[in-house]
Amino acid sequence: MSLSGAMRTAVSGMNAQANRLGAIADNIANANTAGYKKVDTQFSSMIMPATNGTYNSGSVGTTTRYSIDSQGAFSYTKSSSDLAIDGEGFFVVSGPDGSEYLTRAGNFEVQSDGTLENAAGYTLMGYPYSSQNDPTIVINGFDGLTAINVSSGGMTAIGSSAGTLQANLPAGAAVGDVSKTSLVAFDSQGNARLLDVEYTKTGDNAWTVAMSYEGETVLDPVALTFDTDGELISPDSLTTLPLDLAGTELASLDIDISGSSQLGAAFEVMTGKIDGSAASDVSGYEISADGVLSLIYANGKVEPKFRIAMANVQSPNNLTPLPGNVYAASNDSGVVVIGYAGGGSFGEIMDSALEDSNVDLAEELTNMIQAQRIYTANSKVFQTGSELLETLVNLKR
């Protein structure tokens, strides 16, 4: 056996264990990195053919294998912008260079412009919300994606369209007696409009009801009839006329009056409410399991705005890892397929949660001890070869 060959083999062994230690160091350093996927070092032998009965020592090579498809445990947080994927798939994020990447790191924070950026500086991407159209499956591309923005809705107002008005009309009123009340409705721009309601006794068990806004009629007198028990016979509801109001509109209102009565008591409104609301700004947001991001307005309106994009590849472990805990597609990973959470091969999105690193510290420390021992053993082989070579050289002295 060649002494120099044995020394070269020992050196390759030390290099291999040094590579393994480098991978272990990365894993331990990122044990608390959200969405981090551990790396393993795989070994392969390189055997040299024997010649004339002489054994030629070979060497050992290393390759790197990533466990990207291995899901980590979940940690729950108090931040609704923290996101985790329960199942397969990746978030699509845009880097500082404007290119799109894949990641499992969902520790996003809302920025001053309303976008969601994770700890590595990558911006969460998605599609404008549509209740009818799924995204077109994209091969090797991210066309149509836009940055998710939780403050893009601006202010909003909800115009009134329906309501309820239930009143008791005094059974002892004389013909011609009038009872009045009012209701607040909102026009299409969120301005409050006060509607005057007027009930007039027209006969036994008979009244009319009319409505107006600042003297303009929105409901011509409608006859109300009651039975001998004072319960309303007809009609069950009222429909007002729409009004054009200097660039805005008060829409037609459907008002339920079915609970009205005529009893021997004073005029009283039991229920009087109209839907709609004044103009208000965004007060928060919520993210559903299928990735729909809805803006919540101060007036209570919830409006879907974006749908978070998900991506996957045929062989996730062959993705190319890049700085910032992100991945890019490679020839071996297969093409990137875009979709939505909860559909196909894509997992569901969990808010107020983070996927932990899949590093097992006990396993890594065990591997570190093994690497140390094997490195030391290889160094002993090198040292022994060096001593034998020195002995061989000294034979000439």
CSV table of C-alpha atoms in Angstrom, one decimal:
chain,number,residue,atom,x,y,z
A,1,MET,CA,0.0,0.0,0.0
A,2,SER,CA,1.3,3.4,-0.9
A,3,LEU,CA,2.1,5.5,2.2
A,4,SER,CA,1.4,8.7,0.3
A,5,GLY,CA,-1.9,7.2,-0.8
A,6,ALA,CA,-2.9,6.4,2.7
A,7,MET,CA,-2.1,10.0,3.7
A,8,ARG,CA,-4.2,11.3,0.9
A,9,THR,CA,-7.1,9.1,1.9
A,10,ALA,CA,-6.8,10.4,5.5
A,11,VAL,CA,-6.8,13.9,4.3
A,12,SER,CA,-10.0,13.3,2.3
A,13,GLY,CA,-11.5,11.8,5.4
A,14,MET,CA,-10.6,14.9,7.4
A,15,ASN,CA,-12.0,17.1,4.7
A,16,ALA,CA,-15.2,15.1,4.6
A,17,GLN,CA,-15.7,15.4,8.4
A,18,ALA,CA,-14.9,19.1,8.2
A,19,ASN,CA,-17.7,19.5,5.6
A,20,ARG,CA,-20.0,17.5,8.0
A,21,LEU,CA,-19.0,19.8,10.8
A,22,GLY,CA,-19.8,22.8,8.7
A,23,ALA,CA,-23.3,21.5,8.0
A,24,ILE,CA,-23.8,20.7,11.7
A,25,ALA,CA,-22.7,24.2,12.6
A,26,ASP,CA,-25.3,25.7,10.2
A,27,ASN,CA,-28.0,23.5,11.7
A,28,ILE,CA,-27.2,24.4,15.3
A,29,ALA,CA,-26.9,28.1,14.4
A,30,ASN,CA,-30.3,28.1,12.8
A,31,ALA,CA,-32.1,25.9,15.4
A,32,ASN,CA,-34.3,28.9,16.2
A,33,THR,CA,-34.7,30.2,12.6
A,34,ALA,CA,-38.4,30.1,11.5
A,35,GLY,CA,-38.9,27.8,8.6
A,36,TYR,CA,-35.2,26.6,8.4
A,37,LYS,CA,-34.7,23.2,6.9
A,38,LYS,CA,-31.7,21.2,8.1
A,39,VAL,CA,-28.8,20.0,5.9
A,40,ASP,CA,-27.2,16.6,6.1
A,41,THR,CA,-23.8,15.5,4.7
A,42,GLN,CA,-23.8,12.2,2.8
A,43,PHE,CA,-20.6,10.2,2.2
A,44,SER,CA,-19.6,8.2,-0.8
A,45,SER,CA,-16.4,6.1,-1.3
A,46,MET,CA,-14.0,6.5,-4.2
A,47,ILE,CA,-12.1,3.2,-4.6
A,48,MET,CA,-9.0,3.0,-6.7
A,49,PRO,CA,-8.4,-0.3,-8.6
A,50,ALA,CA,-5.7,-2.6,-7.3
A,51,THR,CA,-2.6,-3.2,-9.4
A,52,ASN,CA,-0.3,-6.3,-9.3
A,53,GLY,CA,-1.7,-7.3,-5.9
A,54,THR,CA,-1.0,-3.8,-4.4
A,55,TYR,CA,-4.0,-2.1,-2.8
A,56,ASN,CA,-4.5,1.5,-3.7
A,57,SER,CA,-6.4,3.4,-1.1
A,58,GLY,CA,-9.0,5.7,-2.5
A,59,SER,CA,-10.8,8.6,-0.8
A,60,VAL,CA,-14.2,9.7,0.4
A,61,GLY,CA,-16.4,12.3,-1.1
A,62,THR,CA,-19.4,14.3,0.3
A,63,THR,CA,-22.6,15.6,-1.0
A,64,THR,CA,-25.2,17.8,0.6
A,65,ARG,CA,-28.8,16.8,1.1
A,66,TYR,CA,-31.5,19.2,2.3
A,67,SER,CA,-34.6,18.1,4.2
A,68,ILE,CA,-36.8,20.8,2.7
A,69,ASP,CA,-39.9,18.6,2.6
A,70,SER,CA,-39.7,17.8,6.3
A,71,GLN,CA,-42.2,20.0,8.2
A,72,GLY,CA,-41.1,21.4,11.5
A,73,ALA,CA,-43.3,21.9,14.6
A,74,PHE,CA,-45.4,25.0,15.1
A,75,SER,CA,-45.1,27.8,17.6
A,76,TYR,CA,-48.1,30.1,18.3
A,77,THR,CA,-47.6,33.8,18.6
A,78,LYS,CA,-49.6,36.9,19.3
A,79,SER,CA,-49.0,38.5,15.9
A,80,SER,CA,-51.6,37.9,13.2
A,81,SER,CA,-49.0,38.6,10.5
A,82,ASP,CA,-47.0,35.5,11.6
A,83,LEU,CA,-48.0,32.7,9.1
A,84,ALA,CA,-47.2,29.0,8.9
A,85,ILE,CA,-48.1,26.4,6.3
A,86,ASP,CA,-49.7,23.2,7.6
A,87,GLY,CA,-48.8,20.8,4.8
A,88,GLU,CA,-46.9,21.1,1.5
A,89,GLY,CA,-46.0,24.2,-0.4
A,90,PHE,CA,-44.2,27.5,0.0
A,91,PHE,CA,-44.9,31.2,0.3
A,92,VAL,CA,-43.9,33.2,-2.7
A,93,VAL,CA,-41.9,36.2,-1.7
A,94,SER,CA,-40.1,39.0,-3.6
A,95,GLY,CA,-36.6,39.9,-2.8
A,96,PRO,CA,-34.8,43.2,-2.7
A,97,ASP,CA,-33.6,42.4,-6.3
A,98,GLY,CA,-37.2,42.2,-7.5
A,99,SER,CA,-37.1,38.5,-8.2
A,100,GLU,CA,-39.5,35.9,-6.7
A,101,TYR,CA,-38.4,33.1,-4.4
A,102,LEU,CA,-40.0,30.4,-2.3
A,103,THR,CA,-39.8,30.2,1.5
A,104,ARG,CA,-41.4,28.6,4.6
A,105,ALA,CA,-40.3,31.4,6.8
A,106,GLY,CA,-43.6,33.2,7.6
A,107,ASN,CA,-42.4,35.7,10.3
A,108,PHE,CA,-43.9,38.7,8.4
A,109,GLU,CA,-44.3,42.2,9.8
A,110,VAL,CA,-46.5,45.0,8.5
A,111,GLN,CA,-44.3,47.7,6.9
A,112,SER,CA,-45.1,51.5,6.8
A,113,ASP,CA,-46.5,51.1,3.3
A,114,GLY,CA,-48.8,48.2,4.3
A,115,THR,CA,-46.8,45.4,2.7
A,116,LEU,CA,-45.8,42.2,4.7
A,117,GLU,CA,-42.0,41.6,5.0
A,118,ASN,CA,-40.3,38.7,6.8
A,119,ALA,CA,-37.3,38.9,9.0
A,120,ALA,CA,-34.9,38.4,6.0
A,121,GLY,CA,-36.5,41.3,4.1
A,122,TYR,CA,-38.6,39.4,1.6
A,123,THR,CA,-42.1,40.6,0.7
A,124,LEU,CA,-45.2,38.3,0.7
A,125,MET,CA,-46.8,38.0,-2.7
A,126,GLY,CA,-50.3,37.1,-3.9
A,127,TYR,CA,-53.2,37.9,-6.2
A,128,PRO,CA,-56.0,40.5,-6.1
A,129,TYR,CA,-58.9,38.6,-4.6
A,130,SER,CA,-61.5,37.1,-6.9
A,131,SER,CA,-64.3,34.9,-5.7
A,132,GLN,CA,-64.7,33.3,-9.2
A,133,ASN,CA,-61.2,32.9,-10.8
A,134,ASP,CA,-58.3,30.8,-9.6
A,135,PRO,CA,-54.9,31.8,-10.8
A,136,THR,CA,-53.6,30.4,-14.0
A,137,ILE,CA,-51.0,27.7,-13.4
A,138,VAL,CA,-47.7,29.2,-14.3
A,139,ILE,CA,-44.7,27.2,-15.6
A,140,ASN,CA,-41.4,28.8,-14.6
A,141,GLY,CA,-42.9,32.2,-13.9
A,142,PHE,CA,-44.7,34.3,-11.4
A,143,ASP,CA,-46.9,36.5,-13.8
A,144,GLY,CA,-49.8,38.3,-12.2
A,145,LEU,CA,-48.4,38.4,-8.7
A,146,THR,CA,-48.5,41.6,-6.6
A,147,ALA,CA,-47.4,42.5,-3.1
A,148,ILE,CA,-49.9,41.8,-0.4
A,149,ASN,CA,-50.9,45.1,1.2
A,150,VAL,CA,-53.0,45.3,4.4
A,151,SER,CA,-53.7,49.0,4.1
A,152,SER,CA,-54.6,49.2,0.4
A,153,GLY,CA,-58.3,49.6,0.9
A,154,GLY,CA,-58.3,53.2,1.9
A,155,MET,CA,-61.6,54.5,3.4
A,156,THR,CA,-64.9,52.9,2.7
A,157,ALA,CA,-68.6,53.6,3.2
A,158,ILE,CA,-71.6,51.3,3.1
A,159,GLY,CA,-74.8,52.7,1.7
A,160,SER,CA,-78.1,51.7,3.3
A,161,SER,CA,-80.3,49.1,1.5
A,162,ALA,CA,-82.6,47.6,4.2
A,163,GLY,CA,-83.9,48.0,7.7
A,164,THR,CA,-86.5,47.2,10.3
A,165,LEU,CA,-89.2,49.4,11.8
A,166,GLN,CA,-91.5,48.0,14.4
A,167,ALA,CA,-93.9,50.4,16.2
A,168,ASN,CA,-97.0,50.2,18.3
A,169,LEU,CA,-99.7,52.6,17.1
A,170,PRO,CA,-102.2,53.7,19.8
A,171,ALA,CA,-105.5,51.9,19.3
A,172,GLY,CA,-107.4,54.8,21.1
A,173,ALA,CA,-106.2,57.5,18.6
A,174,ALA,CA,-108.8,59.5,16.8
A,175,VAL,CA,-109.1,59.5,13.0
A,176,GLY,CA,-106.6,62.1,11.8
A,177,ASP,CA,-104.2,61.7,14.7
A,178,VAL,CA,-100.5,61.6,13.7
A,179,SER,CA,-97.5,59.8,15.3
A,180,LYS,CA,-94.0,60.6,14.1
A,181,THR,CA,-90.5,59.1,14.4
A,182,SER,CA,-87.4,59.2,12.3
A,183,LEU,CA,-84.6,56.8,11.0
A,184,VAL,CA,-81.0,57.5,10.0
A,185,ALA,CA,-79.9,56.0,6.7
A,186,PHE,CA,-76.6,56.4,4.8
A,187,ASP,CA,-76.1,57.4,1.2
A,188,SER,CA,-73.6,55.8,-1.1
A,189,GLN,CA,-70.8,58.1,0.2
A,190,GLY,CA,-71.5,57.4,3.8
A,191,ASN,CA,-73.4,60.6,4.6
A,192,ALA,CA,-76.1,60.3,7.3
A,193,ARG,CA,-79.6,61.1,6.0
A,194,LEU,CA,-82.5,61.5,8.5
A,195,LEU,CA,-85.8,60.1,7.2
A,196,ASP,CA,-89.0,61.4,8.7
A,197,VAL,CA,-91.7,58.7,9.3
A,198,GLU,CA,-95.3,59.8,9.8
A,199,TYR,CA,-98.2,57.5,10.8
A,200,THR,CA,-101.8,58.8,10.3
A,201,LYS,CA,-105.0,57.2,11.7
A,202,THR,CA,-107.5,56.8,8.9
A,203,GLY,CA,-110.2,54.6,10.5
A,204,ASP,CA,-110.9,51.6,12.7
A,205,ASN,CA,-107.8,49.3,12.6
A,206,ALA,CA,-106.5,51.4,9.7
A,207,TRP,CA,-103.5,53.8,9.4
A,208,THR,CA,-101.2,55.1,6.7
A,209,VAL,CA,-97.4,55.5,6.8
A,210,ALA,CA,-95.3,57.9,4.8
A,211,MET,CA,-91.6,58.8,4.7
A,212,SER,CA,-89.7,61.9,3.5
A,213,TYR,CA,-86.2,63.4,3.5
A,214,GLU,CA,-86.0,67.1,4.1
A,215,GLY,CA,-89.6,67.5,2.7
A,216,GLU,CA,-89.0,65.3,-0.4
A,217,THR,CA,-91.2,62.2,-0.4
A,218,VAL,CA,-89.4,58.8,-0.5
A,219,LEU,CA,-92.5,56.8,0.4
A,220,ASP,CA,-96.1,57.8,-0.6
A,221,PRO,CA,-98.7,57.1,2.1
A,222,VAL,CA,-99.2,53.3,2.4
A,223,ALA,CA,-102.2,51.8,4.0
A,224,LEU,CA,-101.7,49.7,7.1
A,225,THR,CA,-104.5,47.3,8.3
A,226,PHE,CA,-104.7,45.5,11.6
A,227,ASP,CA,-106.9,42.7,12.8
A,228,THR,CA,-109.1,42.8,15.9
A,229,ASP,CA,-106.2,41.6,18.1
A,230,GLY,CA,-104.1,44.6,17.0
A,231,GLU,CA,-101.7,42.5,14.8
A,232,LEU,CA,-100.6,43.9,11.4
A,233,ILE,CA,-102.3,42.2,8.5
A,234,SER,CA,-100.6,44.0,5.7
A,235,PRO,CA,-98.2,45.0,4.3
A,236,ASP,CA,-95.2,43.2,5.8
A,237,SER,CA,-92.6,45.6,4.3
A,238,LEU,CA,-92.1,49.0,2.7
A,239,THR,CA,-90.0,50.0,-0.2
A,240,THR,CA,-88.8,53.6,-0.5
A,241,LEU,CA,-87.9,55.5,-3.6
A,242,PRO,CA,-84.2,56.2,-4.4
A,243,LEU,CA,-83.0,59.8,-4.1
A,244,ASP,CA,-80.3,61.6,-6.1
A,245,LEU,CA,-78.5,63.9,-3.6
A,246,ALA,CA,-76.0,66.3,-5.2
A,247,GLY,CA,-73.5,63.7,-6.6
A,248,THR,CA,-74.5,60.8,-4.2
A,249,GLU,CA,-77.5,58.5,-3.9
A,250,LEU,CA,-79.7,57.3,-1.2
A,251,ALA,CA,-80.7,53.9,-2.5
A,252,SER,CA,-84.1,52.3,-2.3
A,253,LEU,CA,-84.7,50.8,1.1
A,254,ASP,CA,-86.5,47.6,1.9
A,255,ILE,CA,-87.9,48.1,5.4
A,256,ASP,CA,-89.5,45.2,7.4
A,257,ILE,CA,-92.5,46.4,9.4
A,258,SER,CA,-94.0,42.9,10.1
A,259,GLY,CA,-93.7,43.3,13.9
A,260,SER,CA,-95.8,46.5,14.1
A,261,SER,CA,-99.0,46.5,16.2
A,262,GLN,CA,-102.0,48.6,17.2
A,263,LEU,CA,-102.7,48.1,20.9
A,264,GLY,CA,-104.2,50.2,23.7
A,265,ALA,CA,-100.9,51.9,24.6
A,266,ALA,CA,-99.0,55.0,23.7
A,267,PHE,CA,-97.1,55.3,20.4
A,268,GLU,CA,-93.8,53.5,20.8
A,269,VAL,CA,-91.0,52.4,18.4
A,270,MET,CA,-89.8,48.9,19.5
A,271,THR,CA,-87.2,48.4,16.8
A,272,GLY,CA,-85.9,51.0,14.4
A,273,LYS,CA,-82.7,50.3,12.5
A,274,ILE,CA,-81.2,50.7,9.0
A,275,ASP,CA,-78.1,49.0,7.7
A,276,GLY,CA,-75.1,50.8,6.2
A,277,SER,CA,-72.5,52.9,7.8
A,278,ALA,CA,-70.6,56.2,7.6
A,279,ALA,CA,-67.2,56.4,5.9
A,280,SER,CA,-64.4,54.7,7.9
A,281,ASP,CA,-60.8,53.6,7.5
A,282,VAL,CA,-59.2,50.2,7.8
A,283,SER,CA,-58.9,49.0,11.4
A,284,GLY,CA,-57.4,45.6,10.9
A,285,TYR,CA,-57.2,42.5,8.7
A,286,GLU,CA,-57.7,38.8,8.9
A,287,ILE,CA,-56.3,35.8,7.0
A,288,SER,CA,-58.3,32.7,6.4
A,289,ALA,CA,-57.0,29.1,6.1
A,290,ASP,CA,-57.2,29.3,2.3
A,291,GLY,CA,-55.1,32.4,2.2
A,292,VAL,CA,-57.8,35.1,1.7
A,293,LEU,CA,-56.7,38.3,3.3
A,294,SER,CA,-59.7,40.5,4.2
A,295,LEU,CA,-59.5,44.1,5.4
A,296,ILE,CA,-61.6,45.0,8.4
A,297,TYR,CA,-63.0,48.5,8.5
A,298,ALA,CA,-64.0,50.5,11.6
A,299,ASN,CA,-67.6,50.4,10.5
A,300,GLY,CA,-67.6,46.6,10.7
A,301,LYS,CA,-67.3,45.9,7.0
A,302,VAL,CA,-65.1,43.0,6.1
A,303,GLU,CA,-63.8,43.1,2.5
A,304,PRO,CA,-61.6,40.4,0.8
A,305,LYS,CA,-58.7,42.1,-0.9
A,306,PHE,CA,-55.9,39.6,-1.7
A,307,ARG,CA,-55.3,35.9,-1.8
A,308,ILE,CA,-51.9,34.7,-0.8
A,309,ALA,CA,-50.0,32.8,-3.5
A,310,MET,CA,-48.6,29.3,-2.8
A,311,ALA,CA,-46.0,27.5,-4.8
A,312,ASN,CA,-44.7,24.0,-5.0
A,313,VAL,CA,-42.2,21.9,-7.1
A,314,GLN,CA,-42.0,18.2,-7.8
A,315,SER,CA,-38.8,17.6,-5.8
A,316,PRO,CA,-38.6,20.2,-3.0
A,317,ASN,CA,-35.3,18.7,-1.6
A,318,ASN,CA,-33.6,19.7,-4.9
A,319,LEU,CA,-34.4,23.3,-4.6
A,320,THR,CA,-31.5,25.7,-4.5
A,321,PRO,CA,-31.1,27.2,-1.0
A,322,LEU,CA,-30.1,30.9,-1.0
A,323,PRO,CA,-29.3,33.4,1.7
A,324,GLY,CA,-32.4,34.7,3.7
A,325,ASN,CA,-33.9,31.2,4.1
A,326,VAL,CA,-35.4,31.2,0.6
A,327,TYR,CA,-35.2,28.8,-2.3
A,328,ALA,CA,-35.0,29.0,-6.1
A,329,ALA,CA,-36.1,26.4,-8.6
A,330,SER,CA,-33.3,24.2,-10.2
A,331,ASN,CA,-33.2,21.8,-13.1
A,332,ASP,CA,-33.5,18.9,-10.6
A,333,SER,CA,-36.4,20.4,-8.5
A,334,GLY,CA,-38.9,20.6,-11.4
A,335,VAL,CA,-40.9,23.6,-12.5
A,336,VAL,CA,-42.7,25.9,-10.1
A,337,VAL,CA,-46.5,25.4,-9.9
A,338,ILE,CA,-48.6,28.2,-8.4
A,339,GLY,CA,-51.9,27.8,-6.6
A,340,TYR,CA,-53.9,28.6,-3.5
A,341,ALA,CA,-53.7,27.3,0.1
A,342,GLY,CA,-56.0,24.3,0.8
A,343,GLY,CA,-56.2,23.2,-2.8
A,344,GLY,CA,-54.4,20.4,-4.6
A,345,SER,CA,-51.0,19.7,-3.1
A,346,PHE,CA,-51.0,22.9,-1.0
A,347,GLY,CA,-51.4,23.0,2.7
A,348,GLU,CA,-53.5,25.4,4.7
A,349,ILE,CA,-52.3,28.7,6.1
A,350,MET,CA,-52.2,29.2,9.9
A,351,ASP,CA,-52.1,32.8,11.2
A,352,SER,CA,-50.5,33.8,14.5
A,353,ALA,CA,-48.2,30.8,14.1
A,354,LEU,CA,-44.7,30.0,12.9
A,355,GLU,CA,-43.1,26.8,11.6
A,356,ASP,CA,-40.1,26.1,13.7
A,357,SER,CA,-36.7,24.8,12.4
A,358,ASN,CA,-36.7,21.1,11.8
A,359,VAL,CA,-33.3,20.8,13.5
A,360,ASP,CA,-33.0,18.2,16.3
A,361,LEU,CA,-30.3,19.6,18.6
A,362,ALA,CA,-29.7,16.2,20.3
A,363,GLU,CA,-29.1,14.6,16.9
A,364,GLU,CA,-26.8,17.4,15.8
A,365,LEU,CA,-24.7,17.2,19.0
A,366,THR,CA,-24.4,13.4,18.5
A,367,ASN,CA,-23.4,13.9,14.9
A,368,MET,CA,-20.8,16.5,16.0
A,369,ILE,CA,-19.2,14.1,18.5
A,370,GLN,CA,-19.1,11.4,15.7
A,371,ALA,CA,-17.5,13.9,13.3
A,372,GLN,CA,-15.0,14.9,15.9
A,373,ARG,CA,-14.0,11.3,16.6
A,374,ILE,CA,-13.7,10.3,13.0
A,375,TYR,CA,-11.7,13.4,12.1
A,376,THR,CA,-9.3,12.5,15.0
A,377,ALA,CA,-9.0,8.9,13.7
A,378,ASN,CA,-8.2,10.2,10.2
A,379,SER,CA,-5.6,12.5,11.6
A,380,LYS,CA,-4.1,9.5,13.4
A,381,VAL,CA,-3.9,7.6,10.0
A,382,PHE,CA,-2.2,10.7,8.5
A,383,GLN,CA,0.2,10.9,11.5
A,384,THR,CA,1.0,7.2,11.2
A,385,GLY,CA,1.6,7.5,7.5
A,386,SER,CA,3.8,10.5,8.1
A,387,GLU,CA,5.9,8.6,10.8
A,388,LEU,CA,6.3,5.6,8.5
A,389,LEU,CA,7.4,7.8,5.6
A,390,GLU,CA,9.9,9.4,7.9
A,391,THR,CA,11.2,6.0,8.9
A,392,LEU,CA,11.5,5.1,5.3
A,393,VAL,CA,13.5,8.2,4.6
A,394,ASN,CA,15.7,7.6,7.6
A,395,LEU,CA,16.7,4.2,6.2
A,396,LYS,CA,19.2,5.9,4.0
A,397,ARG,CA,21.0,7.6,6.9
